[in-house]
């Protein structure tokens, strides 16, 4: 079955670290993204890792604090989040991209995992 | 402030037609393909349109996309109560090297 399943969310304090995981099944070799949505707000793109892990890109609000990585053998994508802030509180979605750079679209989404950062 | 500008809300009666605009710049919409996403309450986003105008398999032909210059538009024909959702446009920004979403548009069926 083709699907994405996120895990690793929870409640942490400001300044803490957390690692999110995204388990992909039914496919391999796609570019993968993290997208987040703060409570009651719109979608915010967080990070991208190419299909082969050769390139990564980050949104300005997380650059230098978050790191995206992948384990192609285990078919997993990770988001290492450091120096967490209250404003990082959001549902974090893992998404697959299809198409040729940079004309992608996100055709497969996970159900998301909630990260709550308290002060 | 989102790089892509969408109206916060649109509304229409069942059976009517609505359009949602997405305005950007030469470095994003003007250079790259736009996709559209529907987010029903409490669920993950779902892709409606890819590459400006293409409807993936399973998406009703009531949904259509277009692009002209630095703007894109999503049209929903024959509005149904099940279409009440938030809709987002998105594309790559070649100057910023980031993906950008519009702020989202809430569609209400009167």
CSV table of N, CA and C in Angstrom, one decimal, chain A residues 33 35 37 41-45 48 57-60 63 93 98 101-107 109-112, chain B residues 31-33 35 37 39 43-47 49-51 86 88 91-92 94 96-103:
chain,number,residue,atom,x,y,z
A,33,UNK,N,9.3,16.0,1.3
A,33,UNK,CA,9.2,17.3,2.0
A,33,UNK,C,8.5,17.2,3.3
A,35,UNK,N,6.0,19.7,5.6
A,35,UNK,CA,5.1,20.8,5.5
A,35,UNK,C,4.4,20.9,6.9
A,37,UNK,N,1.6,23.0,9.7
A,37,UNK,CA,0.4,23.9,9.8
A,37,UNK,C,0.2,24.2,11.3
A,41,UNK,N,-4.0,28.0,11.2
A,41,UNK,CA,-3.2,28.7,10.2
A,41,UNK,C,-3.1,27.9,8.9
A,42,UNK,N,-2.4,28.5,7.9
A,42,UNK,CA,-2.3,27.9,6.7
A,42,UNK,C,-1.1,27.0,6.6
A,43,UNK,N,-0.8,26.4,5.4
A,43,UNK,CA,0.3,25.5,5.2
A,43,UNK,C,1.6,26.3,5.1
A,44,UNK,N,2.7,25.8,5.7
A,44,UNK,CA,4.0,26.4,5.6
A,44,UNK,C,5.0,25.3,5.2
A,45,UNK,N,5.6,25.5,4.1
A,45,UNK,CA,6.7,24.5,3.7
A,45,UNK,C,7.9,24.6,4.6
A,48,UNK,N,13.0,20.2,2.2
A,48,UNK,CA,13.0,19.3,1.1
A,48,UNK,C,14.3,18.5,1.0
A,57,UNK,N,16.9,21.7,1.0
A,57,UNK,CA,16.5,23.1,1.1
A,57,UNK,C,15.6,23.3,2.3
A,58,UNK,N,15.6,24.5,2.8
A,58,UNK,CA,14.9,24.8,4.0
A,58,UNK,C,14.1,26.1,3.9
A,59,UNK,N,13.0,26.2,4.6
A,59,UNK,CA,12.3,27.5,4.8
A,59,UNK,C,13.1,28.4,5.7
A,60,UNK,N,13.0,29.7,5.5
A,60,UNK,CA,13.7,30.6,6.3
A,60,UNK,C,13.5,30.5,7.8
A,63,UNK,N,15.7,27.4,9.0
A,63,UNK,CA,17.1,27.2,8.5
A,63,UNK,C,18.1,27.4,9.6
A,93,UNK,N,3.4,17.6,8.4
A,93,UNK,CA,3.1,16.6,7.4
A,93,UNK,C,4.3,16.2,6.6
A,98,UNK,N,6.2,14.8,-7.0
A,98,UNK,CA,6.3,14.2,-8.3
A,98,UNK,C,6.5,15.3,-9.3
A,101,UNK,N,12.1,18.8,-11.1
A,101,UNK,CA,12.6,20.1,-10.5
A,101,UNK,C,12.5,21.2,-11.5
A,102,UNK,N,12.0,22.4,-11.1
A,102,UNK,CA,11.3,22.7,-9.8
A,102,UNK,C,9.8,22.6,-10.0
A,103,UNK,N,9.3,21.9,-11.0
A,103,UNK,CA,7.8,21.9,-11.3
A,103,UNK,C,7.2,20.7,-10.7
A,104,UNK,N,7.4,20.6,-9.3
A,104,UNK,CA,6.8,19.5,-8.6
A,104,UNK,C,5.3,19.8,-8.2
A,105,UNK,N,4.7,18.8,-7.7
A,105,UNK,CA,3.5,18.9,-6.9
A,105,UNK,C,3.5,17.8,-5.9
A,106,UNK,N,2.7,17.9,-4.9
A,106,UNK,CA,2.7,17.0,-3.8
A,106,UNK,C,1.6,16.0,-3.9
A,107,UNK,N,1.8,14.8,-4.4
A,107,UNK,CA,0.7,13.9,-4.7
A,107,UNK,C,0.4,13.0,-3.6
A,109,UNK,N,0.4,12.6,0.8
A,109,UNK,CA,0.6,13.2,2.1
A,109,UNK,C,0.3,12.2,3.2
A,110,UNK,N,1.1,12.4,4.3
A,110,UNK,CA,0.7,11.6,5.5
A,110,UNK,C,-0.4,12.3,6.3
A,111,UNK,N,-0.8,11.7,7.4
A,111,UNK,CA,-1.8,12.3,8.2
A,111,UNK,C,-1.3,13.3,9.2
A,112,UNK,N,0.0,13.4,9.3
A,112,UNK,CA,0.6,14.4,10.2
A,112,UNK,C,0.8,14.0,11.6
B,31,UNK,N,7.6,31.7,-13.3
B,31,UNK,CA,8.7,30.8,-13.8
B,31,UNK,C,8.4,29.4,-13.7
B,32,UNK,N,7.5,29.0,-12.8
B,32,UNK,CA,7.3,27.6,-12.4
B,32,UNK,C,5.8,27.2,-12.4
B,33,UNK,N,5.6,25.9,-12.5
B,33,UNK,CA,4.2,25.4,-12.5
B,33,UNK,C,3.6,25.6,-11.1
B,35,UNK,N,0.5,24.3,-8.4
B,35,UNK,CA,-0.4,23.2,-8.0
B,35,UNK,C,-1.4,23.7,-7.0
B,37,UNK,N,-4.3,22.6,-3.8
B,37,UNK,CA,-4.6,21.6,-2.8
B,37,UNK,C,-5.9,21.9,-2.1
B,39,UNK,N,-8.0,21.2,1.4
B,39,UNK,CA,-7.9,20.6,2.7
B,39,UNK,C,-9.2,20.7,3.4
B,43,UNK,N,-8.3,17.2,8.1
B,43,UNK,CA,-7.6,16.2,7.2
B,43,UNK,C,-6.4,16.8,6.6
B,44,UNK,N,-5.6,15.9,6.0
B,44,UNK,CA,-4.4,16.3,5.3
B,44,UNK,C,-4.8,16.9,4.0
B,45,UNK,N,-3.9,17.8,3.5
B,45,UNK,CA,-4.2,18.4,2.1
B,45,UNK,C,-4.2,17.3,1.1
B,46,UNK,N,-5.0,17.6,0.0
B,46,UNK,CA,-5.1,16.7,-1.1
B,46,UNK,C,-4.9,17.4,-2.4
B,47,UNK,N,-4.1,16.9,-3.3
B,47,UNK,CA,-3.8,17.6,-4.5
B,47,UNK,C,-5.0,17.6,-5.5
B,49,UNK,N,-4.9,20.0,-8.5
B,49,UNK,CA,-4.4,20.4,-9.8
B,49,UNK,C,-2.8,20.3,-9.7
B,50,UNK,N,-2.2,19.8,-10.8
B,50,UNK,CA,-0.8,19.9,-10.9
B,50,UNK,C,-0.4,20.6,-12.2
B,51,UNK,N,0.8,21.0,-12.3
B,51,UNK,CA,1.3,21.7,-13.6
B,51,UNK,C,0.3,22.6,-14.2
B,86,UNK,N,-10.6,24.4,2.8
B,86,UNK,CA,-9.6,25.4,2.5
B,86,UNK,C,-8.8,25.0,1.3
B,88,UNK,N,-5.4,25.8,-1.2
B,88,UNK,CA,-4.1,26.4,-1.3
B,88,UNK,C,-3.4,26.3,-2.6
B,91,UNK,N,3.9,26.7,-5.3
B,91,UNK,CA,4.9,26.6,-6.4
B,91,UNK,C,6.3,26.8,-5.8
B,92,UNK,N,7.3,26.6,-6.7
B,92,UNK,CA,8.7,26.8,-6.3
B,92,UNK,C,9.0,28.3,-6.6
B,94,UNK,N,12.1,30.4,-7.5
B,94,UNK,CA,13.5,30.2,-8.0
B,94,UNK,C,14.5,31.2,-7.4
B,96,UNK,N,14.2,32.5,-4.2
B,96,UNK,CA,14.4,32.2,-2.8
B,96,UNK,C,14.8,30.8,-2.6
B,97,UNK,N,14.7,29.9,-3.6
B,97,UNK,CA,15.0,28.5,-3.5
B,97,UNK,C,14.2,27.8,-2.4
B,98,UNK,N,12.9,28.1,-2.3
B,98,UNK,CA,12.0,27.5,-1.4
B,98,UNK,C,10.7,27.3,-2.1
B,99,UNK,N,9.9,26.3,-1.5
B,99,UNK,CA,8.5,26.1,-2.0
B,99,UNK,C,7.7,27.2,-1.2
B,100,UNK,N,6.7,27.7,-1.9
B,100,UNK,CA,5.8,28.7,-1.3
B,100,UNK,C,4.4,28.3,-1.5
B,101,UNK,N,3.6,28.5,-0.4
B,101,UNK,CA,2.2,28.3,-0.5
B,101,UNK,C,1.5,29.6,-0.4
B,102,UNK,N,0.3,29.7,-1.0
B,102,UNK,CA,-0.6,30.9,-0.7
B,102,UNK,C,-1.1,30.8,0.7
B,103,UNK,N,-1.7,31.9,1.2
B,103,UNK,CA,-2.2,31.9,2.5
B,103,UNK,C,-3.5,31.0,2.7
